[in-house]
mmCIF file of C-alpha atoms and ligand atoms in Angstrom:
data_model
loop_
_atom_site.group_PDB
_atom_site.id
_atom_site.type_symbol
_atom_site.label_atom_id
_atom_site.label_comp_id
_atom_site.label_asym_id
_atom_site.label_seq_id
_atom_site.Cartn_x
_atom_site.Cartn_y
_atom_site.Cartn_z
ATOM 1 C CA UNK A 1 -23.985 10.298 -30.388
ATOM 2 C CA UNK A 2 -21.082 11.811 -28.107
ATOM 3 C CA UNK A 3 -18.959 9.601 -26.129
ATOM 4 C CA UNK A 4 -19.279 11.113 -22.502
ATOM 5 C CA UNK A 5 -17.389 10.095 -19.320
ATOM 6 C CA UNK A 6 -18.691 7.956 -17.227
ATOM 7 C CA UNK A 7 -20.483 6.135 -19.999
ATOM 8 C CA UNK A 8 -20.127 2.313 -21.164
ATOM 9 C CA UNK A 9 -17.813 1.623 -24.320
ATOM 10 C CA UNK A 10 -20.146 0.493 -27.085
ATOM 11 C CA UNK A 11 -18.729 -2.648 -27.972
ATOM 12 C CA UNK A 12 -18.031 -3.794 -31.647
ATOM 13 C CA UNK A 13 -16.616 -6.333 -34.015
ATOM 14 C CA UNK A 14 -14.028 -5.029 -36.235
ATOM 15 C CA UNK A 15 -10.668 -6.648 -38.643
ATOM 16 C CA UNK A 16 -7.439 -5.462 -37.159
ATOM 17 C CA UNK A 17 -4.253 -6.066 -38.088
ATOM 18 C CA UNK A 18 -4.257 -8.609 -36.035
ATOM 19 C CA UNK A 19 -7.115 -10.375 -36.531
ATOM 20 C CA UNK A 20 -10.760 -9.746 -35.925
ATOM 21 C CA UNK A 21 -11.363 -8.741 -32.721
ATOM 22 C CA UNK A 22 -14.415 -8.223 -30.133
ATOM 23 C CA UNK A 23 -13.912 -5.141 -28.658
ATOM 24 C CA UNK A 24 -14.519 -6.198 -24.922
ATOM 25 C CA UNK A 25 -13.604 -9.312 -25.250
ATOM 26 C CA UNK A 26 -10.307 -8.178 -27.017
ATOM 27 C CA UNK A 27 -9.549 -5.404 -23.505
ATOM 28 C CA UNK A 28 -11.063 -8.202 -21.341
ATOM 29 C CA UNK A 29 -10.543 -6.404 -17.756
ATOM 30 C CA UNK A 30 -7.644 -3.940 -18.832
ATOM 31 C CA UNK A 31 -7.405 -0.458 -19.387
ATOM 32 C CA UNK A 32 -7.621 0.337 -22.971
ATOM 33 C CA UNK A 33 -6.526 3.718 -25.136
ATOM 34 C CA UNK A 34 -8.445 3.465 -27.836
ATOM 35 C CA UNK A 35 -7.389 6.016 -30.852
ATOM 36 C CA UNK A 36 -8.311 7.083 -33.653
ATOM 37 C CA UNK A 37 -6.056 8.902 -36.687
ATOM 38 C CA UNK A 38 -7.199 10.228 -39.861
ATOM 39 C CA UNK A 39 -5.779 8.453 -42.602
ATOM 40 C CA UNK A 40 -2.757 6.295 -43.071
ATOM 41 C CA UNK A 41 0.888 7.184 -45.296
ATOM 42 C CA UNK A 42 0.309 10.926 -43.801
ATOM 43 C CA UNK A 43 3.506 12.572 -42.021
ATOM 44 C CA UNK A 44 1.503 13.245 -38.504
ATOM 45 C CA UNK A 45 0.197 10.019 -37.549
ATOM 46 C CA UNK A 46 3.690 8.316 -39.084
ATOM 47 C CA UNK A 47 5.239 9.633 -35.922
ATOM 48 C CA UNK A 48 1.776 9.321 -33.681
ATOM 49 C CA UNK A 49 1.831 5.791 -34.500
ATOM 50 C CA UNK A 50 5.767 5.164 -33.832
ATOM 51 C CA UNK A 51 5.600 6.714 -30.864
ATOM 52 C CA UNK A 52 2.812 4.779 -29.378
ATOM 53 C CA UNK A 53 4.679 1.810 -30.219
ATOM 54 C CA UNK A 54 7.891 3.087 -28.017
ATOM 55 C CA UNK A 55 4.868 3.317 -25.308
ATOM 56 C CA UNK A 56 4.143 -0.129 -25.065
ATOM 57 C CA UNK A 57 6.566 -1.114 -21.823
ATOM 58 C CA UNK A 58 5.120 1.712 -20.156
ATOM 59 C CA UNK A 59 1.698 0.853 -21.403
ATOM 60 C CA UNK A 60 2.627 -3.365 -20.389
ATOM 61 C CA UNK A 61 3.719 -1.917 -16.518
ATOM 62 C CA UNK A 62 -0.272 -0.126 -16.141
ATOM 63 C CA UNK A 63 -1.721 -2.447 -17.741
ATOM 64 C CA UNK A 64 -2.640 -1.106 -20.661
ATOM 65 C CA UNK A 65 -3.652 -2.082 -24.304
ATOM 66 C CA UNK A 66 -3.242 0.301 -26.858
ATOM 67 C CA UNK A 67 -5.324 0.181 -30.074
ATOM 68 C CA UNK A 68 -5.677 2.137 -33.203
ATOM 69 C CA UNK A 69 -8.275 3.178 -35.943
ATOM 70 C CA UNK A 70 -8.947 4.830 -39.080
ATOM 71 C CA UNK A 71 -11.548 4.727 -42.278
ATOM 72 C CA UNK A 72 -8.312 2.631 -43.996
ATOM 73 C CA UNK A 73 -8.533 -0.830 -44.470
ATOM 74 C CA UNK A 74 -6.329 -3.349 -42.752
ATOM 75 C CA UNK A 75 -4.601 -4.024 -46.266
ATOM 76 C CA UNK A 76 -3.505 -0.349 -46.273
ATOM 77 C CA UNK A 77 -2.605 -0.701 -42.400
ATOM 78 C CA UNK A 78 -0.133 -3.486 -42.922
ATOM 79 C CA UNK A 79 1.262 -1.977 -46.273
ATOM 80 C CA UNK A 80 2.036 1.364 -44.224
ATOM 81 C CA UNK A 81 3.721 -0.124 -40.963
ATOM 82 C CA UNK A 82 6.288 -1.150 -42.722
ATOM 83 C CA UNK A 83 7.017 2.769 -43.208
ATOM 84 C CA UNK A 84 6.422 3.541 -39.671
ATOM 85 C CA UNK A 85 8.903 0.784 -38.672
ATOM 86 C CA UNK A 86 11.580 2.555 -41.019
ATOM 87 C CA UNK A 87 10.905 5.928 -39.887
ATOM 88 C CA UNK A 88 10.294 5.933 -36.300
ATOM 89 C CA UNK A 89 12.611 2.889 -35.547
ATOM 90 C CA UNK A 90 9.925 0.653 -33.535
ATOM 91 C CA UNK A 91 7.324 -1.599 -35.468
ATOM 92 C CA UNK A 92 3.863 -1.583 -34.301
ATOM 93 C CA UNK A 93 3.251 -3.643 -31.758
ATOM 94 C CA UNK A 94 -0.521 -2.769 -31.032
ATOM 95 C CA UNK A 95 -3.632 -3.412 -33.461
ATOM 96 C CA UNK A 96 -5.138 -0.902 -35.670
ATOM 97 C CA UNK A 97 -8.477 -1.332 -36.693
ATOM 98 C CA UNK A 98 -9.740 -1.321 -40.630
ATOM 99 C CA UNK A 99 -13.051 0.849 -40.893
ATOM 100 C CA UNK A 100 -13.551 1.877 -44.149
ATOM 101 C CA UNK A 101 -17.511 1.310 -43.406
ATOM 102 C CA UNK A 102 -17.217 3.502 -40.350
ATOM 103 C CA UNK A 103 -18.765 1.216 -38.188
ATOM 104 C CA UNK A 104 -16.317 2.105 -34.931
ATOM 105 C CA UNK A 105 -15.992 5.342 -36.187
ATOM 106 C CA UNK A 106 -19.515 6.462 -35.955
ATOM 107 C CA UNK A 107 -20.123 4.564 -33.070
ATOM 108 C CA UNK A 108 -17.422 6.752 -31.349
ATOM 109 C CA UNK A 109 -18.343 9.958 -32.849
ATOM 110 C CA UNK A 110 -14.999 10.061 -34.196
ATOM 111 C CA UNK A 111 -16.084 11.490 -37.694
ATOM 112 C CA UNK A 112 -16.527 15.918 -37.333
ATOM 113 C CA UNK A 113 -17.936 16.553 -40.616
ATOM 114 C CA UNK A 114 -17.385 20.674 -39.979
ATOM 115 C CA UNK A 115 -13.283 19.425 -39.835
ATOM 116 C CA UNK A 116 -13.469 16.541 -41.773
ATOM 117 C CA UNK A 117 -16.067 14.954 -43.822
ATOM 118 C CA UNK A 118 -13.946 11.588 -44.687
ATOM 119 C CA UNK A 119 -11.930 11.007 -42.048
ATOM 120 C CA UNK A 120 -11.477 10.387 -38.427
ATOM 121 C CA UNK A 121 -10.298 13.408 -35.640
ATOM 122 C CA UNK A 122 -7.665 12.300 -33.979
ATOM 123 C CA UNK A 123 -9.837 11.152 -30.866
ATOM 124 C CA UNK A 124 -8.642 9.240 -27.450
ATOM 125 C CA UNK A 125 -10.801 7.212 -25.491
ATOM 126 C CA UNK A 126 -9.003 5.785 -22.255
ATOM 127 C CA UNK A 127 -11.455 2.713 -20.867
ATOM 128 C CA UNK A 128 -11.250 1.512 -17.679
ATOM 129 C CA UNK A 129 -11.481 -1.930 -16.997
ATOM 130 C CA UNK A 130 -14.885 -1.453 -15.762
ATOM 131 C CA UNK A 131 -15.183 -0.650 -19.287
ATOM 132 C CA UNK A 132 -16.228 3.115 -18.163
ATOM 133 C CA UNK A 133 -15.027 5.809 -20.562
ATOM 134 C CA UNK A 134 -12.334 7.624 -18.132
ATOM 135 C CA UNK A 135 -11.280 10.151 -20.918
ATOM 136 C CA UNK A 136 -12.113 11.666 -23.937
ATOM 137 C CA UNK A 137 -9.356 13.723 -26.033
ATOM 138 C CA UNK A 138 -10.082 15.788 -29.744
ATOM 139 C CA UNK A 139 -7.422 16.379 -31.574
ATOM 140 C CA UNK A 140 -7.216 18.254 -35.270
ATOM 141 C CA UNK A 141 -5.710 16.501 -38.114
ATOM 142 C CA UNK A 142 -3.116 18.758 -38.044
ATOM 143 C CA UNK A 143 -1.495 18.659 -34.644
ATOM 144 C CA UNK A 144 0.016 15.808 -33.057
ATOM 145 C CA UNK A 145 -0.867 14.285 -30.030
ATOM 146 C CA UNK A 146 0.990 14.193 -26.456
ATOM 147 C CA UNK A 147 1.230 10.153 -25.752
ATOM 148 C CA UNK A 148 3.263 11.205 -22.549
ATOM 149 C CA UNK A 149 0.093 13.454 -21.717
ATOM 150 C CA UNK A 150 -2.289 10.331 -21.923
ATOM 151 C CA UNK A 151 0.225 8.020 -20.085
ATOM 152 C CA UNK A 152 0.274 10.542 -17.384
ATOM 153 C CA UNK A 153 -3.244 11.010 -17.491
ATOM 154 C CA UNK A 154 -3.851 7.176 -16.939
ATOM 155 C CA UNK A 155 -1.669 7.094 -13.975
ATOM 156 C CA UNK A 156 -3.752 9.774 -12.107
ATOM 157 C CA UNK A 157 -6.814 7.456 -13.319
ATOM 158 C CA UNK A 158 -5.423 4.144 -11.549
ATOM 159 C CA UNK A 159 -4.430 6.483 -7.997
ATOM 160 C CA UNK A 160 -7.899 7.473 -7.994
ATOM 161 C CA UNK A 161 -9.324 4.076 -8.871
ATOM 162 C CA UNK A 162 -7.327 2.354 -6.391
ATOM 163 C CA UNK A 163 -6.461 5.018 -3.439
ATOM 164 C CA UNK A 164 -9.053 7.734 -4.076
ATOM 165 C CA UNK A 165 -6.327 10.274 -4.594
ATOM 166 C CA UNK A 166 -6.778 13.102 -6.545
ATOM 167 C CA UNK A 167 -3.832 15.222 -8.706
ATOM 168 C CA UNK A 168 -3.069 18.600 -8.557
ATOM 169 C CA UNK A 169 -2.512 20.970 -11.723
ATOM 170 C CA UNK A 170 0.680 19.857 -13.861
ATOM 171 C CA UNK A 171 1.141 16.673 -11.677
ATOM 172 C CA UNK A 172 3.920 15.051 -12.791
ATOM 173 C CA UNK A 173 4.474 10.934 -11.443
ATOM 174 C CA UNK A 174 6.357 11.597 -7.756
ATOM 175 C CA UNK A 175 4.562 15.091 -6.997
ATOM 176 C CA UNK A 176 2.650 15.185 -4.126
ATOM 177 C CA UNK A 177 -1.133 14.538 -4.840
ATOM 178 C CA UNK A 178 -4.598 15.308 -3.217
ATOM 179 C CA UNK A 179 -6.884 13.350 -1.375
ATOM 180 C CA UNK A 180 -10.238 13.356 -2.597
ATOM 181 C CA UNK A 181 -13.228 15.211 -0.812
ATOM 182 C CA UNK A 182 -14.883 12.114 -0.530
ATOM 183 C CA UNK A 183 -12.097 10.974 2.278
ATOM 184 C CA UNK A 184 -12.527 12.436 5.775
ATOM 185 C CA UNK A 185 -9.911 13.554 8.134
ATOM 186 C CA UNK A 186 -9.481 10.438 10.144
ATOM 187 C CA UNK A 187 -9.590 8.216 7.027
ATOM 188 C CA UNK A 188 -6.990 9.944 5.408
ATOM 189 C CA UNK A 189 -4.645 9.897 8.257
ATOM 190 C CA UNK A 190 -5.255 6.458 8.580
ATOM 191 C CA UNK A 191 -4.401 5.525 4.998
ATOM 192 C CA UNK A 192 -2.166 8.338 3.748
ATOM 193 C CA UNK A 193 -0.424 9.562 7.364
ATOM 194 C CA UNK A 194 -0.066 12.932 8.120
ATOM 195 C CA UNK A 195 -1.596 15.415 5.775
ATOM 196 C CA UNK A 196 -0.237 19.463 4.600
ATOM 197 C CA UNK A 197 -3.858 20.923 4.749
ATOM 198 C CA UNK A 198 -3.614 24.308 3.546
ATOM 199 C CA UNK A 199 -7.254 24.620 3.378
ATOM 200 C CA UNK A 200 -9.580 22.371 5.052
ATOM 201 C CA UNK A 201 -10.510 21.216 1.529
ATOM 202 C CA UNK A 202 -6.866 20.919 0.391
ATOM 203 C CA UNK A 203 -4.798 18.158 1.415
ATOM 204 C CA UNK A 204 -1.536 17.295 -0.112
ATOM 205 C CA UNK A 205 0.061 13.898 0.700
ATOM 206 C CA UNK A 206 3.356 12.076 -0.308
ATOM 207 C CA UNK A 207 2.510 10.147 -3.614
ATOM 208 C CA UNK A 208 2.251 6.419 -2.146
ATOM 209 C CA UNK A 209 5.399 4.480 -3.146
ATOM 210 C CA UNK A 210 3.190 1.299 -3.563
HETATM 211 C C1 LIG B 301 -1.017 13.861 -40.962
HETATM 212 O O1 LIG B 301 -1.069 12.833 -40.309
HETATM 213 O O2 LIG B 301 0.045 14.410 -41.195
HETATM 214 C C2 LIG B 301 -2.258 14.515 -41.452
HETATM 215 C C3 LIG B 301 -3.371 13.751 -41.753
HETATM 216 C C4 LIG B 301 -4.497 14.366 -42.245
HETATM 217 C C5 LIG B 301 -4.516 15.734 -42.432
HETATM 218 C C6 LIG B 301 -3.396 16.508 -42.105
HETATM 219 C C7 LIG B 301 -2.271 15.884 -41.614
#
């Protein structure tokens, strides 16, 4: 069944590269972008993989744990980061998950037999660390994700988790942002300061420094 926001992460037991892991137990109370690419020693998710690895200080500062699947065994996962080290200049420093059974990858929905029949989309699940599915992403095999997309994405996730701010279209970290509906007037001078209330409903405040 589909993954929907808002629902729990179906937890699982699964061999990684490094080690088997419990799935909440492994995330314990962080965020967690959990990803899924379709099959290993393929030009695409060479660089997908590299980059994510460049990711991990800004993933460390949110934190964030980053973690990786496809129908490949671990065997093949080990025997390929080698090339991903050599081509994208950073080793993988994140675990990627062996599936060949499809276990995780049915459980996520993360097999489109219209695209694919074999393989995994490339999905993106970003968990809270409620454990609440905060974002779903479906990629084809053939394009290449935006890891600066979900990093930004997961900032605007922790200033609504922790200040009930909102973000405006093609907020960038610094922009001003939006406090949510849910805030009243006097609450969000209180909290934010003065307000630029275009609309009654619209109301743009400094992007808190803290
Ligand atoms: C790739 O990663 O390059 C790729 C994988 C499967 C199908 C097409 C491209």
């Amino acid at each position: 069944m589909a993954i929907r926001l808002g629902d729990e992460a179906p937890n699982f037991t699964a061999p990684t590269t490094e080690g088997d892991i419990t799935f909440h137990d492994w995330k314990a109370d962080s965020w967690a972008v959990l990803f899924s690419h379709p099959k290993d020693f393929t030009p695409v998710c060479t660089t997908e993989l590299g980059y994510t690895a460049k990711l991990k200080g800004e993933f460390d500062k949110r934190n964030v744990k980053a973690i990786g699947l496809s129908v490949d065994s671990v065997d093949d996962h080990h025997a390929w980061a080698g090339d991903i080290e050599a081509t994208q200049g950073t080793a993988v420093n994140f675990p990627m998950i062996g599936d060949p059974d499809r276990t995780v990858a049915n459980l996520y929905d993360m097999i489109h037999p219209n695209a694919d029949n074999t393989s995994t989309v490339r999905s993106v699940f970003v968990i809270g660390p409620d454990n609440e599915v905060k974002l779903t992403l479906t990629y084809p095999a053939s394009t290449g994700r935006n890891f600066d997309e979900v990093l930004r994405v997961i900032d605007s996730l922790q200033l609504t988790a922790e200040k009930q701010l909102a973000t405006p279209v093609n907020w960038q970290p610094g922009d001003r942002v939006i406090v949510s509906p849910s805030v009243s007037d006097d609450e969000a001078r209180e909290r934010f300061g003065d307000f630029d209330a275009p609309r009654p409903y619209l109301r743009y405040v400094d992007a808190p420094t803290d």
